[in-house]
Amino acid sequence: ERQRNLQLHIQLIEHASRCDSCSSSNCAKMKSYLQHGRTCKQKASGGCKICKRIWTLLRIHAQKCKDTVCPIPQCMAIRERIRQLAKQQQAMDDRRRQEMNRAYRMNAAQG
């Protein structure tokens, strides 16, 4: 149920970002949340619950998005940040592997 609810909100954020005008109250509400996210002074890092929810939906969208040009707010920036973090993680994993291999070689040479 929670997963389905989340998926519906993702679809709504995608619709609201692309929609120029429709009569859906849900669309209008999501547009107001997106506007809030752009203008909020407190932001998610400051504890704003609306911003936290919006950023969570945007992040989930961005993780799955494959569009080269995406109309969803901050999608491209979030995707770039995800790529940067993945690169950093890969570099840390590579260093850890290199260090373990070095330690194994030293033990093998001593043993």
Short mmCIF file of N, CA, C and O in Angstrom, two decimals:
data_model
loop_
_atom_site.label_atom_id
_atom_site.label_comp_id
_atom_site.label_asym_id
_atom_site.label_seq_id
_atom_site.Cartn_x
_atom_site.Cartn_y
_atom_site.Cartn_z
N GLU A 1 0.83 -1.21 0.00
CA GLU A 1 0.00 0.00 0.00
C GLU A 1 0.87 1.26 0.00
O GLU A 1 0.61 2.19 -0.75
N ARG A 2 1.90 1.26 0.85
CA ARG A 2 2.80 2.41 0.93
C ARG A 2 3.52 2.61 -0.41
O ARG A 2 3.67 3.74 -0.88
N GLN A 3 3.97 1.50 -1.01
CA GLN A 3 4.67 1.56 -2.29
C GLN A 3 3.75 2.11 -3.39
O GLN A 3 4.15 2.93 -4.21
N ARG A 4 2.51 1.68 -3.38
CA ARG A 4 1.54 2.14 -4.36
C ARG A 4 1.28 3.64 -4.18
O ARG A 4 1.21 4.40 -5.15
N ASN A 5 1.14 4.08 -2.94
CA ASN A 5 0.92 5.49 -2.63
C ASN A 5 2.11 6.34 -3.11
O ASN A 5 1.93 7.41 -3.69
N LEU A 6 3.30 5.83 -2.88
CA LEU A 6 4.51 6.52 -3.31
C LEU A 6 4.53 6.65 -4.83
O LEU A 6 4.83 7.72 -5.37
N GLN A 7 4.19 5.55 -5.52
CA GLN A 7 4.18 5.56 -6.98
C GLN A 7 3.16 6.57 -7.52
O GLN A 7 3.42 7.27 -8.49
N LEU A 8 2.01 6.65 -6.88
CA LEU A 8 0.99 7.62 -7.30
C LEU A 8 1.49 9.06 -7.14
O LEU A 8 1.24 9.91 -7.99
N HIS A 9 2.21 9.32 -6.05
CA HIS A 9 2.76 10.66 -5.83
C HIS A 9 3.85 10.98 -6.86
O HIS A 9 3.95 12.12 -7.32
N ILE A 10 4.64 9.99 -7.22
CA ILE A 10 5.67 10.19 -8.25
C ILE A 10 4.99 10.53 -9.58
O ILE A 10 5.39 11.47 -10.28
N GLN A 11 3.94 9.78 -9.92
CA GLN A 11 3.21 10.06 -11.16
C GLN A 11 2.60 11.47 -11.12
O GLN A 11 2.61 12.18 -12.13
N LEU A 12 2.11 11.85 -9.97
CA LEU A 12 1.50 13.18 -9.84
C LEU A 12 2.55 14.28 -9.99
O LEU A 12 2.30 15.30 -10.65
N ILE A 13 3.72 14.09 -9.41
CA ILE A 13 4.76 15.11 -9.52
C ILE A 13 5.22 15.22 -10.98
O ILE A 13 5.50 16.31 -11.48
N GLU A 14 5.27 14.08 -11.67
CA GLU A 14 5.65 14.09 -13.10
C GLU A 14 4.57 14.81 -13.91
O GLU A 14 4.89 15.62 -14.78
N HIS A 15 3.31 14.52 -13.62
CA HIS A 15 2.21 15.19 -14.33
C HIS A 15 2.23 16.70 -14.06
O HIS A 15 2.19 17.50 -14.99
N ALA A 16 2.31 17.07 -12.80
CA ALA A 16 2.26 18.49 -12.42
C ALA A 16 3.41 19.29 -13.02
O ALA A 16 3.25 20.46 -13.36
N SER A 17 4.55 18.65 -13.19
CA SER A 17 5.72 19.35 -13.76
C SER A 17 5.55 19.60 -15.25
O SER A 17 6.13 20.54 -15.79
N ARG A 18 4.76 18.76 -15.90
CA ARG A 18 4.58 18.89 -17.35
C ARG A 18 3.29 19.62 -17.72
O ARG A 18 3.15 20.13 -18.82
N CYS A 19 2.35 19.68 -16.78
CA CYS A 19 1.01 20.19 -17.05
C CYS A 19 0.96 21.72 -17.08
O CYS A 19 1.49 22.37 -16.18
N ASP A 20 0.33 22.25 -18.13
CA ASP A 20 0.14 23.70 -18.19
C ASP A 20 -1.13 24.11 -17.46
O ASP A 20 -1.14 25.06 -16.70
N SER A 21 -2.20 23.36 -17.73
CA SER A 21 -3.44 23.68 -17.04
C SER A 21 -4.40 22.49 -17.15
O SER A 21 -4.64 21.97 -18.22
N CYS A 22 -4.86 22.08 -16.01
CA CYS A 22 -5.91 21.06 -15.96
C CYS A 22 -6.77 21.37 -14.74
O CYS A 22 -6.41 22.19 -13.91
N SER A 23 -7.86 20.68 -14.62
CA SER A 23 -8.79 21.00 -13.54
C SER A 23 -8.59 20.13 -12.30
O SER A 23 -9.35 20.22 -11.35
N SER A 24 -7.55 19.32 -12.30
CA SER A 24 -7.32 18.41 -11.17
C SER A 24 -6.86 19.19 -9.93
O SER A 24 -5.88 19.94 -9.98
N SER A 25 -7.54 18.98 -8.82
CA SER A 25 -7.13 19.64 -7.58
C SER A 25 -5.82 19.04 -7.07
O SER A 25 -5.01 19.75 -6.46
N ASN A 26 -5.60 17.75 -7.34
CA ASN A 26 -4.33 17.12 -6.94
C ASN A 26 -3.16 17.74 -7.68
O ASN A 26 -2.10 17.98 -7.12
N CYS A 27 -3.35 18.01 -8.97
CA CYS A 27 -2.32 18.66 -9.78
C CYS A 27 -2.01 20.05 -9.21
O CYS A 27 -0.85 20.41 -9.04
N ALA A 28 -3.04 20.80 -8.93
CA ALA A 28 -2.86 22.15 -8.39
C ALA A 28 -2.13 22.11 -7.04
O ALA A 28 -1.24 22.92 -6.78
N LYS A 29 -2.48 21.14 -6.22
CA LYS A 29 -1.83 21.02 -4.91
C LYS A 29 -0.35 20.66 -5.07
O LYS A 29 0.51 21.24 -4.40
N MET A 30 -0.05 19.73 -5.99
CA MET A 30 1.35 19.35 -6.21
C MET A 30 2.14 20.52 -6.77
O MET A 30 3.28 20.74 -6.38
N LYS A 31 1.52 21.30 -7.66
CA LYS A 31 2.19 22.50 -8.18
C LYS A 31 2.50 23.48 -7.05
O LYS A 31 3.56 24.10 -7.03
N SER A 32 1.59 23.60 -6.11
CA SER A 32 1.84 24.51 -4.98
C SER A 32 2.97 23.97 -4.10
O SER A 32 3.77 24.74 -3.59
N TYR A 33 3.06 22.65 -3.95
CA TYR A 33 4.17 22.05 -3.19
C TYR A 33 5.50 22.28 -3.91
O TYR A 33 6.51 22.59 -3.27
N LEU A 34 5.50 22.12 -5.24
CA LEU A 34 6.73 22.37 -6.00
C LEU A 34 7.14 23.83 -5.88
O LEU A 34 8.33 24.13 -5.73
N GLN A 35 6.18 24.73 -5.93
CA GLN A 35 6.46 26.16 -5.76
C GLN A 35 7.01 26.42 -4.35
O GLN A 35 7.96 27.17 -4.18
N HIS A 36 6.41 25.77 -3.37
CA HIS A 36 6.90 25.90 -1.99
C HIS A 36 8.37 25.48 -1.92
O HIS A 36 9.19 26.14 -1.30
N GLY A 37 8.68 24.35 -2.58
CA GLY A 37 10.06 23.85 -2.58
C GLY A 37 11.05 24.84 -3.18
O GLY A 37 12.20 24.90 -2.76
N ARG A 38 10.59 25.62 -4.15
CA ARG A 38 11.47 26.62 -4.78
C ARG A 38 11.66 27.86 -3.91
O ARG A 38 12.68 28.52 -3.99
N THR A 39 10.66 28.19 -3.08
CA THR A 39 10.69 29.46 -2.36
C THR A 39 10.91 29.33 -0.85
O THR A 39 11.16 30.34 -0.20
N CYS A 40 10.83 28.13 -0.32
CA CYS A 40 10.94 27.94 1.13
C CYS A 40 12.31 28.39 1.64
O CYS A 40 13.35 28.06 1.05
N LYS A 41 12.30 29.13 2.71
CA LYS A 41 13.55 29.61 3.31
C LYS A 41 14.16 28.56 4.26
O LYS A 41 15.36 28.50 4.44
N GLN A 42 13.32 27.74 4.84
CA GLN A 42 13.78 26.75 5.82
C GLN A 42 14.43 25.55 5.14
O GLN A 42 15.42 25.02 5.62
N LYS A 43 13.87 25.10 4.02
CA LYS A 43 14.36 23.97 3.22
C LYS A 43 14.30 22.66 4.01
O LYS A 43 14.05 22.65 5.21
N ALA A 44 14.59 21.57 3.30
CA ALA A 44 14.56 20.24 3.93
C ALA A 44 15.64 20.13 5.01
O ALA A 44 15.41 19.56 6.07
N SER A 45 16.81 20.71 4.73
CA SER A 45 17.91 20.62 5.71
C SER A 45 17.59 21.38 6.99
O SER A 45 18.14 21.08 8.04
N GLY A 46 16.67 22.34 6.89
CA GLY A 46 16.27 23.10 8.07
C GLY A 46 15.08 22.49 8.79
O GLY A 46 14.60 23.04 9.78
N GLY A 47 14.59 21.37 8.28
CA GLY A 47 13.52 20.66 8.96
C GLY A 47 12.12 20.85 8.38
O GLY A 47 11.15 20.40 8.97
N CYS A 48 12.00 21.51 7.22
CA CYS A 48 10.68 21.71 6.61
C CYS A 48 10.15 20.36 6.11
O CYS A 48 10.75 19.72 5.26
N LYS A 49 9.00 19.95 6.65
CA LYS A 49 8.44 18.64 6.30
C LYS A 49 7.94 18.58 4.86
O LYS A 49 8.09 17.55 4.20
N ILE A 50 7.38 19.68 4.36
CA ILE A 50 6.93 19.70 2.97
C ILE A 50 8.13 19.53 2.04
O ILE A 50 8.09 18.73 1.11
N CYS A 51 9.18 20.28 2.29
CA CYS A 51 10.38 20.18 1.46
C CYS A 51 10.98 18.77 1.52
O CYS A 51 11.40 18.24 0.49
N LYS A 52 11.00 18.18 2.70
CA LYS A 52 11.54 16.81 2.82
C LYS A 52 10.75 15.85 1.95
O LYS A 52 11.32 15.01 1.26
N ARG A 53 9.43 15.97 1.98
CA ARG A 53 8.59 15.07 1.18
C ARG A 53 8.80 15.30 -0.31
O ARG A 53 8.92 14.35 -1.08
N ILE A 54 8.83 16.57 -0.72
CA ILE A 54 9.03 16.88 -2.13
C ILE A 54 10.40 16.39 -2.60
O ILE A 54 10.52 15.76 -3.65
N TRP A 55 11.44 16.64 -1.83
CA TRP A 55 12.79 16.22 -2.22
C TRP A 55 12.90 14.70 -2.28
O TRP A 55 13.60 14.16 -3.13
N THR A 56 12.19 14.01 -1.40
CA THR A 56 12.18 12.55 -1.46
C THR A 56 11.56 12.07 -2.76
O THR A 56 12.11 11.21 -3.44
N LEU A 57 10.43 12.67 -3.13
CA LEU A 57 9.78 12.30 -4.40
C LEU A 57 10.67 12.65 -5.59
O LEU A 57 10.80 11.84 -6.53
N LEU A 58 11.30 13.81 -5.56
CA LEU A 58 12.19 14.20 -6.65
C LEU A 58 13.38 13.26 -6.77
O LEU A 58 13.78 12.88 -7.87
N ARG A 59 13.93 12.86 -5.63
CA ARG A 59 15.08 11.94 -5.64
C ARG A 59 14.68 10.57 -6.19
O ARG A 59 15.40 10.00 -7.02
N ILE A 60 13.53 10.07 -5.77
CA ILE A 60 13.05 8.78 -6.27
C ILE A 60 12.83 8.85 -7.78
O ILE A 60 13.22 7.95 -8.52
N HIS A 61 12.22 9.95 -8.23
CA HIS A 61 12.03 10.12 -9.67
C HIS A 61 13.38 10.12 -10.38
O HIS A 61 13.57 9.43 -11.38
N ALA A 62 14.32 10.91 -9.88
CA ALA A 62 15.63 11.08 -10.53
C ALA A 62 16.39 9.76 -10.60
O ALA A 62 17.12 9.52 -11.57
N GLN A 63 16.25 8.91 -9.59
CA GLN A 63 16.95 7.62 -9.60
C GLN A 63 16.49 6.74 -10.75
O GLN A 63 17.26 5.93 -11.25
N LYS A 64 15.24 6.90 -11.17
CA LYS A 64 14.68 6.06 -12.22
C LYS A 64 14.67 6.75 -13.58
O LYS A 64 14.52 6.08 -14.60
N CYS A 65 14.81 8.06 -13.61
CA CYS A 65 14.65 8.84 -14.84
C CYS A 65 15.79 8.57 -15.82
O CYS A 65 16.96 8.53 -15.44
N LYS A 66 15.43 8.40 -17.09
CA LYS A 66 16.42 8.19 -18.15
C LYS A 66 16.34 9.27 -19.23
O LYS A 66 17.06 9.21 -20.22
N ASP A 67 15.46 10.27 -19.03
CA ASP A 67 15.30 11.34 -20.02
C ASP A 67 16.57 12.17 -20.13
O ASP A 67 17.20 12.48 -19.12
N THR A 68 16.94 12.53 -21.36
CA THR A 68 18.12 13.38 -21.53
C THR A 68 17.82 14.82 -21.11
O THR A 68 18.68 15.50 -20.59
N VAL A 69 16.59 15.24 -21.34
CA VAL A 69 16.13 16.56 -20.86
C VAL A 69 14.83 16.30 -20.11
O VAL A 69 13.84 15.88 -20.70
N CYS A 70 14.84 16.54 -18.82
CA CYS A 70 13.68 16.23 -17.98
C CYS A 70 13.07 17.50 -17.42
O CYS A 70 13.78 18.35 -16.88
N PRO A 71 11.75 17.64 -17.53
CA PRO A 71 11.09 18.85 -17.03
C PRO A 71 10.86 18.85 -15.51
O PRO A 71 10.44 19.86 -14.95
N ILE A 72 11.13 17.74 -14.85
CA ILE A 72 10.92 17.66 -13.41
C ILE A 72 11.96 18.54 -12.71
O ILE A 72 13.16 18.44 -13.00
N PRO A 73 11.53 19.40 -11.79
CA PRO A 73 12.48 20.31 -11.12
C PRO A 73 13.63 19.55 -10.46
O PRO A 73 13.43 18.54 -9.80
N GLN A 74 14.83 20.03 -10.71
CA GLN A 74 16.06 19.53 -10.09
C GLN A 74 16.44 18.10 -10.49
O GLN A 74 17.39 17.55 -9.95
N CYS A 75 15.72 17.49 -11.43
CA CYS A 75 16.00 16.11 -11.80
C CYS A 75 17.45 15.94 -12.27
O CYS A 75 18.16 15.06 -11.81
N MET A 76 17.87 16.80 -13.18
CA MET A 76 19.22 16.68 -13.74
C MET A 76 20.28 16.90 -12.65
O MET A 76 21.27 16.18 -12.59
N ALA A 77 20.06 17.86 -11.78
CA ALA A 77 21.02 18.13 -10.70
C ALA A 77 21.08 16.97 -9.71
O ALA A 77 22.17 16.59 -9.27
N ILE A 78 19.94 16.39 -9.39
CA ILE A 78 19.91 15.25 -8.47
C ILE A 78 20.62 14.05 -9.10
O ILE A 78 21.39 13.36 -8.44
N ARG A 79 20.35 13.81 -10.39
CA ARG A 79 21.00 12.69 -11.08
C ARG A 79 22.51 12.87 -11.11
O ARG A 79 23.27 11.92 -10.91
N GLU A 80 22.96 14.10 -11.33
CA GLU A 80 24.40 14.37 -11.34
C GLU A 80 25.00 14.12 -9.96
O GLU A 80 26.08 13.54 -9.83
N ARG A 81 24.29 14.54 -8.92
CA ARG A 81 24.77 14.31 -7.55
C ARG A 81 24.84 12.81 -7.24
O ARG A 81 25.79 12.34 -6.62
N ILE A 82 23.83 12.06 -7.70
CA ILE A 82 23.84 10.61 -7.50
C ILE A 82 25.06 10.00 -8.20
O ILE A 82 25.74 9.14 -7.65
N ARG A 83 25.35 10.48 -9.42
CA ARG A 83 26.53 9.98 -10.16
C ARG A 83 27.82 10.30 -9.41
O ARG A 83 28.72 9.47 -9.30
N GLN A 84 27.92 11.53 -8.89
CA GLN A 84 29.11 11.92 -8.14
C GLN A 84 29.30 11.04 -6.91
O GLN A 84 30.43 10.59 -6.62
N LEU A 85 28.23 10.81 -6.17
CA LEU A 85 28.32 9.96 -4.98
C LEU A 85 28.71 8.53 -5.33
O LEU A 85 29.48 7.90 -4.62
N ALA A 86 28.18 8.02 -6.45
CA ALA A 86 28.54 6.67 -6.89
C ALA A 86 30.02 6.60 -7.25
O ALA A 86 30.70 5.61 -6.93
N LYS A 87 30.53 7.66 -7.90
CA LYS A 87 31.96 7.70 -8.24
C LYS A 87 32.82 7.72 -6.98
O LYS A 87 33.84 7.04 -6.89
N GLN A 88 32.41 8.53 -6.01
CA GLN A 88 33.16 8.60 -4.75
C GLN A 88 33.17 7.24 -4.05
O GLN A 88 34.19 6.80 -3.54
N GLN A 89 32.01 6.58 -4.04
CA GLN A 89 31.91 5.27 -3.41
C GLN A 89 32.80 4.27 -4.13
O GLN A 89 33.49 3.47 -3.49
N GLN A 90 32.81 4.32 -5.46
CA GLN A 90 33.65 3.41 -6.25
C GLN A 90 35.13 3.64 -5.94
O GLN A 90 35.89 2.70 -5.78
N ALA A 91 35.52 4.91 -5.85
CA ALA A 91 36.91 5.24 -5.54
C ALA A 91 37.29 4.73 -4.15
O ALA A 91 38.39 4.18 -3.96
N MET A 92 36.40 4.89 -3.17
CA MET A 92 36.67 4.38 -1.82
C MET A 92 36.79 2.85 -1.83
O MET A 92 37.68 2.29 -1.20
N ASP A 93 35.89 2.20 -2.56
CA ASP A 93 35.94 0.74 -2.66
C ASP A 93 37.23 0.28 -3.32
O ASP A 93 37.87 -0.68 -2.88
N ASP A 94 37.66 0.99 -4.37
CA ASP A 94 38.91 0.65 -5.06
C ASP A 94 40.10 0.79 -4.12
O ASP A 94 40.98 -0.08 -4.08
N ARG A 95 40.14 1.89 -3.35
CA ARG A 95 41.25 2.09 -2.40
C ARG A 95 41.26 0.99 -1.34
O ARG A 95 42.31 0.48 -0.97
N ARG A 96 40.07 0.64 -0.86
CA ARG A 96 39.97 -0.40 0.16
C ARG A 96 40.48 -1.74 -0.40
O ARG A 96 41.24 -2.46 0.25
N ARG A 97 40.09 -2.06 -1.63
CA ARG A 97 40.54 -3.30 -2.28
C ARG A 97 42.06 -3.30 -2.46
O ARG A 97 42.73 -4.30 -2.20
N GLN A 98 42.59 -2.17 -2.92
CA GLN A 98 44.04 -2.07 -3.12
C GLN A 98 44.79 -2.27 -1.80
O GLN A 98 45.81 -2.96 -1.76
N GLU A 99 44.28 -1.67 -0.75
CA GLU A 99 44.93 -1.81 0.56
C GLU A 99 44.87 -3.26 1.05
O GLU A 99 45.84 -3.78 1.59
N MET A 100 43.73 -3.90 0.87
CA MET A 100 43.60 -5.31 1.29
C MET A 100 44.53 -6.20 0.46
O MET A 100 45.20 -7.09 1.01
N ASN A 101 44.62 -5.95 -0.84
CA ASN A 101 45.53 -6.73 -1.68
C ASN A 101 46.98 -6.53 -1.26
O ASN A 101 47.76 -7.49 -1.22
N ARG A 102 47.33 -5.30 -0.93
CA ARG A 102 48.69 -5.01 -0.46
C ARG A 102 48.99 -5.76 0.83
O ARG A 102 50.04 -6.38 0.99
N ALA A 103 48.02 -5.76 1.74
CA ALA A 103 48.19 -6.47 3.02
C ALA A 103 48.31 -7.97 2.79
O ALA A 103 49.16 -8.62 3.43
N TYR A 104 47.53 -8.53 1.89
CA TYR A 104 47.62 -9.96 1.59
C TYR A 104 48.98 -10.32 1.00
O TYR A 104 49.59 -11.33 1.36
N ARG A 105 49.46 -9.45 0.09
CA ARG A 105 50.78 -9.71 -0.53
C ARG A 105 51.88 -9.67 0.52
O ARG A 105 52.81 -10.47 0.49
N MET A 106 51.78 -8.69 1.43
CA MET A 106 52.82 -8.59 2.48
C MET A 106 52.78 -9.81 3.38
O MET A 106 53.82 -10.36 3.75
N ASN A 107 51.57 -10.27 3.75
CA ASN A 107 51.45 -11.48 4.59
C ASN A 107 51.99 -12.70 3.87
O ASN A 107 52.63 -13.55 4.47
N ALA A 108 51.70 -12.81 2.58
CA ALA A 108 52.15 -13.96 1.80
C ALA A 108 53.67 -13.95 1.67
O ALA A 108 54.32 -15.01 1.74
N ALA A 109 54.26 -12.77 1.53
CA ALA A 109 55.72 -12.65 1.41
C ALA A 109 56.39 -12.99 2.73
O ALA A 109 57.49 -13.56 2.77
N GLN A 110 55.73 -12.67 3.85
CA GLN A 110 56.31 -12.94 5.17
C GLN A 110 56.09 -14.38 5.61
O GLN A 110 56.84 -14.91 6.40
N GLY A 111 55.00 -14.97 5.11
CA GLY A 111 54.59 -16.28 5.59
C GLY A 111 55.25 -17.36 4.84
O GLY A 111 55.68 -18.37 5.17
#
